[in-house]
Amino acid sequence: MLRSLFISLSKAEWAKQQIMRWNFSWRMATRFVAGEMLASAIDAARALNKKGINVTLDHLGEFTSSPDEARQAVDDAIAILEAVEQSGVRAGISIKLSQMGLMIDKDLCAENLRRILQTAQAHGNFVRIDMEDAPTVDDTLALYHQMRAEGFENLGVVQQAYLYRAEADVAALLQEGARIRLCKGAYKEPPHVAYPKKSDVDSNYDRLARMMLESAVRQGAPRLSEDGLTPPPPAIATHDELRIANVRRLVAELGLPKDALEFQMLYGIRRDLQEQLVAEGYPVRVYVPYGTQWYPYFMRRLAERPANVWFLLSNVLKD
Ligand SMILES: Cc1cc2nc3c(=O)[nH]c(=O)nc-3n(C[C@H](O)[C@H](O)[C@H](O)COP(=O)(O)OP(=O)(O)OC[C@H]3O[C@@H](n4cnc5c(N)ncnc54)[C@H](O)[C@@H]3O)c2cc1C
């Protein structure tokens, strides 16, 4: 109920205007967002690197509505890749295709994605295409395949365990040796598209994680690159301790080396667990978002955990 409400609010312009006005919203958002400027994100990456944690940087923004805005988003992504090279931090980038013009024109989006991949390739870096809501999944996968067919190896895709289609998509992607980040899914999807029950999403997550780890074994367990930039094929993106425990068990059962997968978590969430996994010898990557367009990302983080919402509301009353 609260989850649906906050996901709906993430798309409502009136709510955005109101909530972004409250001082406390930004103060609370900084728990999940590294700052408004690229320099703050690089600082956050450096601090995480010092703890042995790799990073993927995301310049926040989604659903651009003009070709110029989309080109600006590409320039911003390129600026991140250049700042990573100059600063020497262990960080790749994550991008959203809706930010790169997917809703405007697919050819424009392909051209934009190609520019980012070419720059990343020149810097020996890696690009992860985030997965957005269900109506964008086919186009996102089509563009991923198009870029792979053009010879780009330095890109990965995301799969969402709440989607019924995920099992078939993961199976097909694994056949092609895709690097997949597995998450539960952060959007509000109708029951004919996604499992409505959390327990079903969790079981599907475990099933898909097994498929990904077994595939890594069959591929000869490709490892995380030494510079920390190119991830191993399976990326387990969750803060759910039961899902993580299941993956640990599978790793032991399959005899997979620990650096043939990585765990991924979001900036500001379960720092204790991030450090514990590093201490156990697993590669960990943290998703570090930054920028002025933090509102929808922040709302999705609130949607995930009712305690966050109560915390926000109680402080709004005090603000
Ligand atoms: C690295 C990374 C990349 C992602 N990329 C995408 C993507 O491309 N597309 C997409 O749809 N989704 C993406 N997500 C979000 C994901 O789909 C989930 O919405 C999110 O991770 C919460 O689910 P969970 O797996 O942590 O499990 P949950 O069952 O939701 O949470 C398990 C536990 O984690 C902690 N937790 C989870 N969320 C929060 C929070 N917001 N605040 C505080 N504690 C929290 C709590 O302790 C909770 O009990 C990504 C997640 C990660 C970690």
PDB file of N, CA, C and O and ligand atoms in Angstrom, residues 3 31-32 56 96 129-132 158 160 162 181 183-187 198 202 205 237-241 243 264-266 268-270 285-287 300-302 304-305 308, ligand 1:
ATOM      1  N   ARG A   3       4.055   1.234  -0.448  1.00  0.00           N
ATOM      2  CA  ARG A   3       4.979   1.092  -1.582  1.00  0.00           C
ATOM      3  C   ARG A   3       4.335   1.695  -2.835  1.00  0.00           C
ATOM      4  O   ARG A   3       4.943   2.514  -3.522  1.00  0.00           O
ATOM      5  N   ARG A  31      21.132  10.696   2.504  1.00  0.00           N
ATOM      6  CA  ARG A  31      21.486   9.361   2.993  1.00  0.00           C
ATOM      7  C   ARG A  31      21.675   8.405   1.800  1.00  0.00           C
ATOM      8  O   ARG A  31      22.461   7.472   1.841  1.00  0.00           O
ATOM      9  N   PHE A  32      20.907   8.659   0.724  1.00  0.00           N
ATOM     10  CA  PHE A  32      20.904   7.747  -0.428  1.00  0.00           C
ATOM     11  C   PHE A  32      21.623   8.316  -1.652  1.00  0.00           C
ATOM     12  O   PHE A  32      21.840   7.610  -2.631  1.00  0.00           O
ATOM     13  N   THR A  56      29.619   1.842  -8.826  1.00  0.00           N
ATOM     14  CA  THR A  56      29.061   2.229 -10.119  1.00  0.00           C
ATOM     15  C   THR A  56      28.375   3.584  -9.900  1.00  0.00           C
ATOM     16  O   THR A  56      27.624   3.755  -8.936  1.00  0.00           O
ATOM     17  N   LYS A  96      20.404   5.092 -17.430  1.00  0.00           N
ATOM     18  CA  LYS A  96      19.020   4.738 -17.748  1.00  0.00           C
ATOM     19  C   LYS A  96      18.745   5.166 -19.185  1.00  0.00           C
ATOM     20  O   LYS A  96      19.008   6.316 -19.556  1.00  0.00           O
ATOM     21  N   ILE A 129      23.458  -0.973 -18.054  1.00  0.00           N
ATOM     22  CA  ILE A 129      22.167  -0.345 -18.400  1.00  0.00           C
ATOM     23  C   ILE A 129      21.152  -0.753 -17.336  1.00  0.00           C
ATOM     24  O   ILE A 129      20.789  -1.929 -17.229  1.00  0.00           O
ATOM     25  N   ASP A 130      20.708   0.203 -16.528  1.00  0.00           N
ATOM     26  CA  ASP A 130      19.681  -0.080 -15.520  1.00  0.00           C
ATOM     27  C   ASP A 130      18.404  -0.537 -16.218  1.00  0.00           C
ATOM     28  O   ASP A 130      18.168  -0.200 -17.380  1.00  0.00           O
ATOM     29  N   MET A 131      17.566  -1.285 -15.493  1.00  0.00           N
ATOM     30  CA  MET A 131      16.268  -1.644 -16.060  1.00  0.00           C
ATOM     31  C   MET A 131      15.194  -0.785 -15.405  1.00  0.00           C
ATOM     32  O   MET A 131      15.182  -0.627 -14.193  1.00  0.00           O
ATOM     33  N   GLU A 132      14.309  -0.232 -16.229  1.00  0.00           N
ATOM     34  CA  GLU A 132      13.269   0.660 -15.723  1.00  0.00           C
ATOM     35  C   GLU A 132      11.920  -0.075 -15.709  1.00  0.00           C
ATOM     36  O   GLU A 132      11.891  -1.288 -15.578  1.00  0.00           O
ATOM     37  N   VAL A 158      20.381  -5.464 -16.685  1.00  0.00           N
ATOM     38  CA  VAL A 158      19.773  -5.760 -15.381  1.00  0.00           C
ATOM     39  C   VAL A 158      18.534  -6.618 -15.599  1.00  0.00           C
ATOM     40  O   VAL A 158      17.812  -6.445 -16.577  1.00  0.00           O
ATOM     41  N   GLN A 160      14.995  -8.089 -13.409  1.00  0.00           N
ATOM     42  CA  GLN A 160      14.174  -7.845 -12.211  1.00  0.00           C
ATOM     43  C   GLN A 160      13.387  -9.108 -11.878  1.00  0.00           C
ATOM     44  O   GLN A 160      12.546  -9.557 -12.660  1.00  0.00           O
ATOM     45  N   TYR A 162      10.959  -9.642  -9.998  1.00  0.00           N
ATOM     46  CA  TYR A 162       9.496  -9.598  -9.840  1.00  0.00           C
ATOM     47  C   TYR A 162       8.767  -9.838 -11.154  1.00  0.00           C
ATOM     48  O   TYR A 162       7.576 -10.098 -11.169  1.00  0.00           O
ATOM     49  N   ARG A 181      23.054  -7.973 -13.803  1.00  0.00           N
ATOM     50  CA  ARG A 181      22.795  -7.568 -12.406  1.00  0.00           C
ATOM     51  C   ARG A 181      21.379  -8.043 -12.085  1.00  0.00           C
ATOM     52  O   ARG A 181      20.436  -7.689 -12.795  1.00  0.00           O
ATOM     53  N   CYS A 183      18.256  -7.874  -9.651  1.00  0.00           N
ATOM     54  CA  CYS A 183      17.635  -7.151  -8.530  1.00  0.00           C
ATOM     55  C   CYS A 183      16.190  -7.641  -8.426  1.00  0.00           C
ATOM     56  O   CYS A 183      15.732  -8.436  -9.252  1.00  0.00           O
ATOM     57  N   LYS A 184      15.477  -7.171  -7.395  1.00  0.00           N
ATOM     58  CA  LYS A 184      14.076  -7.598  -7.262  1.00  0.00           C
ATOM     59  C   LYS A 184      13.161  -6.775  -8.161  1.00  0.00           C
ATOM     60  O   LYS A 184      12.184  -7.284  -8.684  1.00  0.00           O
ATOM     61  N   GLY A 185      13.481  -5.486  -8.339  1.00  0.00           N
ATOM     62  CA  GLY A 185      12.636  -4.607  -9.160  1.00  0.00           C
ATOM     63  C   GLY A 185      12.029  -3.517  -8.302  1.00  0.00           C
ATOM     64  O   GLY A 185      11.509  -3.798  -7.214  1.00  0.00           O
ATOM     65  N   ALA A 186      12.108  -2.276  -8.781  1.00  0.00           N
ATOM     66  CA  ALA A 186      11.771  -1.118  -7.944  1.00  0.00           C
ATOM     67  C   ALA A 186      10.524  -0.369  -8.394  1.00  0.00           C
ATOM     68  O   ALA A 186      10.199   0.653  -7.807  1.00  0.00           O
ATOM     69  N   TYR A 187       9.817  -0.852  -9.420  1.00  0.00           N
ATOM     70  CA  TYR A 187       8.690  -0.067  -9.958  1.00  0.00           C
ATOM     71  C   TYR A 187       7.368  -0.711  -9.540  1.00  0.00           C
ATOM     72  O   TYR A 187       7.347  -1.813  -8.996  1.00  0.00           O
ATOM     73  N   LYS A 198       5.529 -10.733  -2.213  1.00  0.00           N
ATOM     74  CA  LYS A 198       6.973 -10.635  -1.960  1.00  0.00           C
ATOM     75  C   LYS A 198       7.630 -12.027  -1.893  1.00  0.00           C
ATOM     76  O   LYS A 198       8.740 -12.231  -2.382  1.00  0.00           O
ATOM     77  N   ASP A 202      10.862 -13.304  -3.951  1.00  0.00           N
ATOM     78  CA  ASP A 202      12.060 -13.839  -3.288  1.00  0.00           C
ATOM     79  C   ASP A 202      12.426 -15.226  -3.842  1.00  0.00           C
ATOM     80  O   ASP A 202      13.593 -15.505  -4.110  1.00  0.00           O
ATOM     81  N   TYR A 205      13.878 -14.809  -7.146  1.00  0.00           N
ATOM     82  CA  TYR A 205      15.245 -14.271  -7.029  1.00  0.00           C
ATOM     83  C   TYR A 205      16.230 -15.428  -6.811  1.00  0.00           C
ATOM     84  O   TYR A 205      17.273 -15.515  -7.477  1.00  0.00           O
ATOM     85  N   ALA A 237      22.404  -8.081  -6.748  1.00  0.00           N
ATOM     86  CA  ALA A 237      22.081  -6.758  -6.205  1.00  0.00           C
ATOM     87  C   ALA A 237      20.892  -6.849  -5.261  1.00  0.00           C
ATOM     88  O   ALA A 237      19.733  -6.882  -5.693  1.00  0.00           O
ATOM     89  N   THR A 238      21.174  -6.938  -3.981  1.00  0.00           N
ATOM     90  CA  THR A 238      20.115  -6.973  -2.968  1.00  0.00           C
ATOM     91  C   THR A 238      20.705  -6.669  -1.599  1.00  0.00           C
ATOM     92  O   THR A 238      21.911  -6.856  -1.395  1.00  0.00           O
ATOM     93  N   HIS A 239      19.830  -6.212  -0.680  1.00  0.00           N
ATOM     94  CA  HIS A 239      20.240  -6.041   0.726  1.00  0.00           C
ATOM     95  C   HIS A 239      19.581  -7.101   1.578  1.00  0.00           C
ATOM     96  O   HIS A 239      19.634  -7.038   2.795  1.00  0.00           O
ATOM     97  N   ASP A 240      18.905  -8.049   0.941  1.00  0.00           N
ATOM     98  CA  ASP A 240      18.117  -9.051   1.647  1.00  0.00           C
ATOM     99  C   ASP A 240      19.042 -10.164   2.152  1.00  0.00           C
ATOM    100  O   ASP A 240      19.603 -10.929   1.353  1.00  0.00           O
ATOM    101  N   GLU A 241      19.149 -10.255   3.477  1.00  0.00           N
ATOM    102  CA  GLU A 241      20.123 -11.190   4.044  1.00  0.00           C
ATOM    103  C   GLU A 241      19.824 -12.641   3.676  1.00  0.00           C
ATOM    104  O   GLU A 241      20.744 -13.446   3.538  1.00  0.00           O
ATOM    105  N   ARG A 243      18.462 -13.726   0.853  1.00  0.00           N
ATOM    106  CA  ARG A 243      18.888 -13.941  -0.546  1.00  0.00           C
ATOM    107  C   ARG A 243      20.417 -14.067  -0.601  1.00  0.00           C
ATOM    108  O   ARG A 243      20.968 -14.877  -1.326  1.00  0.00           O
ATOM    109  N   GLN A 264      26.100  -6.397  -5.033  1.00  0.00           N
ATOM    110  CA  GLN A 264      25.905  -4.960  -5.260  1.00  0.00           C
ATOM    111  C   GLN A 264      24.849  -4.434  -4.299  1.00  0.00           C
ATOM    112  O   GLN A 264      23.847  -5.099  -4.050  1.00  0.00           O
ATOM    113  N   MET A 265      25.102  -3.261  -3.749  1.00  0.00           N
ATOM    114  CA  MET A 265      24.109  -2.611  -2.869  1.00  0.00           C
ATOM    115  C   MET A 265      24.048  -1.128  -3.195  1.00  0.00           C
ATOM    116  O   MET A 265      24.891  -0.607  -3.914  1.00  0.00           O
ATOM    117  N   LEU A 266      23.030  -0.481  -2.636  1.00  0.00           N
ATOM    118  CA  LEU A 266      22.831   0.944  -2.898  1.00  0.00           C
ATOM    119  C   LEU A 266      23.552   1.785  -1.851  1.00  0.00           C
ATOM    120  O   LEU A 266      23.648   1.387  -0.685  1.00  0.00           O
ATOM    121  N   GLY A 268      24.411   4.071   0.980  1.00  0.00           N
ATOM    122  CA  GLY A 268      23.699   4.428   2.209  1.00  0.00           C
ATOM    123  C   GLY A 268      22.852   3.318   2.790  1.00  0.00           C
ATOM    124  O   GLY A 268      22.232   3.503   3.831  1.00  0.00           O
ATOM    125  N   ILE A 269      22.758   2.168   2.127  1.00  0.00           N
ATOM    126  CA  ILE A 269      21.915   1.088   2.663  1.00  0.00           C
ATOM    127  C   ILE A 269      22.799  -0.096   3.076  1.00  0.00           C
ATOM    128  O   ILE A 269      23.631  -0.544   2.292  1.00  0.00           O
ATOM    129  N   ARG A 270      22.596  -0.562   4.287  1.00  0.00           N
ATOM    130  CA  ARG A 270      23.288  -1.722   4.863  1.00  0.00           C
ATOM    131  C   ARG A 270      24.808  -1.662   4.679  1.00  0.00           C
ATOM    132  O   ARG A 270      25.435  -2.603   4.163  1.00  0.00           O
ATOM    133  N   ARG A 285      30.148  -4.037  -4.877  1.00  0.00           N
ATOM    134  CA  ARG A 285      30.077  -2.778  -5.636  1.00  0.00           C
ATOM    135  C   ARG A 285      28.884  -1.983  -5.106  1.00  0.00           C
ATOM    136  O   ARG A 285      27.792  -2.538  -4.938  1.00  0.00           O
ATOM    137  N   VAL A 286      29.101  -0.715  -4.860  1.00  0.00           N
ATOM    138  CA  VAL A 286      28.010   0.132  -4.381  1.00  0.00           C
ATOM    139  C   VAL A 286      27.592   1.103  -5.481  1.00  0.00           C
ATOM    140  O   VAL A 286      28.429   1.686  -6.174  1.00  0.00           O
ATOM    141  N   TYR A 287      26.290   1.217  -5.632  1.00  0.00           N
ATOM    142  CA  TYR A 287      25.663   2.092  -6.630  1.00  0.00           C
ATOM    143  C   TYR A 287      25.576   3.482  -6.018  1.00  0.00           C
ATOM    144  O   TYR A 287      24.866   3.687  -5.029  1.00  0.00           O
ATOM    145  N   ARG A 300      11.596   6.159  -4.617  1.00  0.00           N
ATOM    146  CA  ARG A 300      11.629   4.688  -4.713  1.00  0.00           C
ATOM    147  C   ARG A 300      12.314   4.082  -3.491  1.00  0.00           C
ATOM    148  O   ARG A 300      11.938   3.013  -3.029  1.00  0.00           O
ATOM    149  N   ARG A 301      13.307   4.790  -2.949  1.00  0.00           N
ATOM    150  CA  ARG A 301      13.981   4.277  -1.735  1.00  0.00           C
ATOM    151  C   ARG A 301      13.024   4.334  -0.543  1.00  0.00           C
ATOM    152  O   ARG A 301      13.021   3.454   0.307  1.00  0.00           O
ATOM    153  N   LEU A 302      12.190   5.381  -0.493  1.00  0.00           N
ATOM    154  CA  LEU A 302      11.210   5.454   0.590  1.00  0.00           C
ATOM    155  C   LEU A 302      10.190   4.328   0.444  1.00  0.00           C
ATOM    156  O   LEU A 302       9.782   3.705   1.424  1.00  0.00           O
ATOM    157  N   GLU A 304      10.568   1.452  -0.596  1.00  0.00           N
ATOM    158  CA  GLU A 304      11.084   0.118  -0.236  1.00  0.00           C
ATOM    159  C   GLU A 304      11.001  -0.175   1.248  1.00  0.00           C
ATOM    160  O   GLU A 304      11.084  -1.318   1.662  1.00  0.00           O
ATOM    161  N   ARG A 305      10.897   0.885   2.055  1.00  0.00           N
ATOM    162  CA  ARG A 305      10.982   0.634   3.490  1.00  0.00           C
ATOM    163  C   ARG A 305      10.088   1.609   4.249  1.00  0.00           C
ATOM    164  O   ARG A 305      10.418   2.777   4.374  1.00  0.00           O
ATOM    165  N   ASN A 308      11.420   4.285   6.545  1.00  0.00           N
ATOM    166  CA  ASN A 308      11.976   5.514   5.971  1.00  0.00           C
ATOM    167  C   ASN A 308      10.897   6.586   5.855  1.00  0.00           C
ATOM    168  O   ASN A 308      11.145   7.766   6.055  1.00  0.00           O
TER     169      ASN A 308
HETATM  170  C1  LIG B   1      23.051  -2.103  -6.944  1.00  0.00           C
HETATM  171  C2  LIG B   1      21.577  -2.055  -7.193  1.00  0.00           C
HETATM  172  C3  LIG B   1      21.107  -1.697  -8.440  1.00  0.00           C
HETATM  173  C4  LIG B   1      19.742  -1.680  -8.698  1.00  0.00           C
HETATM  174  N1  LIG B   1      19.304  -1.435  -9.974  1.00  0.00           N
HETATM  175  C5  LIG B   1      17.981  -1.518 -10.244  1.00  0.00           C
HETATM  176  C6  LIG B   1      17.497  -1.424 -11.576  1.00  0.00           C
HETATM  177  O1  LIG B   1      18.251  -1.236 -12.532  1.00  0.00           O
HETATM  178  N2  LIG B   1      16.154  -1.528 -11.771  1.00  0.00           N
HETATM  179  C7  LIG B   1      15.273  -1.746 -10.738  1.00  0.00           C
HETATM  180  O2  LIG B   1      14.070  -1.882 -10.988  1.00  0.00           O
HETATM  181  N3  LIG B   1      15.716  -1.828  -9.470  1.00  0.00           N
HETATM  182  C8  LIG B   1      17.032  -1.727  -9.195  1.00  0.00           C
HETATM  183  N4  LIG B   1      17.464  -1.845  -7.912  1.00  0.00           N
HETATM  184  C9  LIG B   1      16.488  -1.778  -6.764  1.00  0.00           C
HETATM  185  C10 LIG B   1      15.923  -3.137  -6.426  1.00  0.00           C
HETATM  186  O3  LIG B   1      15.096  -3.590  -7.469  1.00  0.00           O
HETATM  187  C11 LIG B   1      15.125  -3.085  -5.104  1.00  0.00           C
HETATM  188  O4  LIG B   1      14.068  -2.193  -5.237  1.00  0.00           O
HETATM  189  C12 LIG B   1      15.946  -2.680  -3.895  1.00  0.00           C
HETATM  190  O5  LIG B   1      17.231  -3.205  -3.957  1.00  0.00           O
HETATM  191  C13 LIG B   1      15.300  -3.192  -2.580  1.00  0.00           C
HETATM  192  O6  LIG B   1      15.180  -4.576  -2.616  1.00  0.00           O
HETATM  193  P1  LIG B   1      16.095  -5.601  -1.799  1.00  0.00           P
HETATM  194  O7  LIG B   1      16.618  -6.596  -2.768  1.00  0.00           O
HETATM  195  O8  LIG B   1      17.134  -4.900  -1.036  1.00  0.00           O
HETATM  196  O9  LIG B   1      15.083  -6.400  -0.884  1.00  0.00           O
HETATM  197  P2  LIG B   1      13.975  -5.925   0.146  1.00  0.00           P
HETATM  198  O10 LIG B   1      13.251  -7.170   0.514  1.00  0.00           O
HETATM  199  O11 LIG B   1      13.207  -4.778  -0.369  1.00  0.00           O
HETATM  200  O12 LIG B   1      14.828  -5.409   1.384  1.00  0.00           O
HETATM  201  C14 LIG B   1      15.628  -6.279   2.173  1.00  0.00           C
HETATM  202  C15 LIG B   1      16.233  -5.452   3.303  1.00  0.00           C
HETATM  203  O13 LIG B   1      17.129  -4.478   2.774  1.00  0.00           O
HETATM  204  C16 LIG B   1      17.038  -3.253   3.484  1.00  0.00           C
HETATM  205  N5  LIG B   1      16.523  -2.217   2.569  1.00  0.00           N
HETATM  206  C17 LIG B   1      16.051  -2.392   1.316  1.00  0.00           C
HETATM  207  N6  LIG B   1      15.720  -1.214   0.757  1.00  0.00           N
HETATM  208  C18 LIG B   1      15.965  -0.266   1.698  1.00  0.00           C
HETATM  209  C19 LIG B   1      15.810   1.144   1.731  1.00  0.00           C
HETATM  210  N7  LIG B   1      15.341   1.823   0.678  1.00  0.00           N
HETATM  211  N8  LIG B   1      16.174   1.808   2.845  1.00  0.00           N
HETATM  212  C20 LIG B   1      16.666   1.138   3.921  1.00  0.00           C
HETATM  213  N9  LIG B   1      16.827  -0.206   3.948  1.00  0.00           N
HETATM  214  C21 LIG B   1      16.486  -0.901   2.858  1.00  0.00           C
HETATM  215  C22 LIG B   1      16.083  -3.514   4.626  1.00  0.00           C
HETATM  216  O14 LIG B   1      16.859  -3.939   5.719  1.00  0.00           O
HETATM  217  C23 LIG B   1      15.218  -4.638   4.099  1.00  0.00           C
HETATM  218  O15 LIG B   1      14.647  -5.399   5.109  1.00  0.00           O
HETATM  219  C24 LIG B   1      18.826  -1.944  -7.644  1.00  0.00           C
HETATM  220  C25 LIG B   1      19.291  -2.324  -6.392  1.00  0.00           C
HETATM  221  C26 LIG B   1      20.647  -2.396  -6.155  1.00  0.00           C
HETATM  222  C27 LIG B   1      21.112  -2.858  -4.820  1.00  0.00           C
END
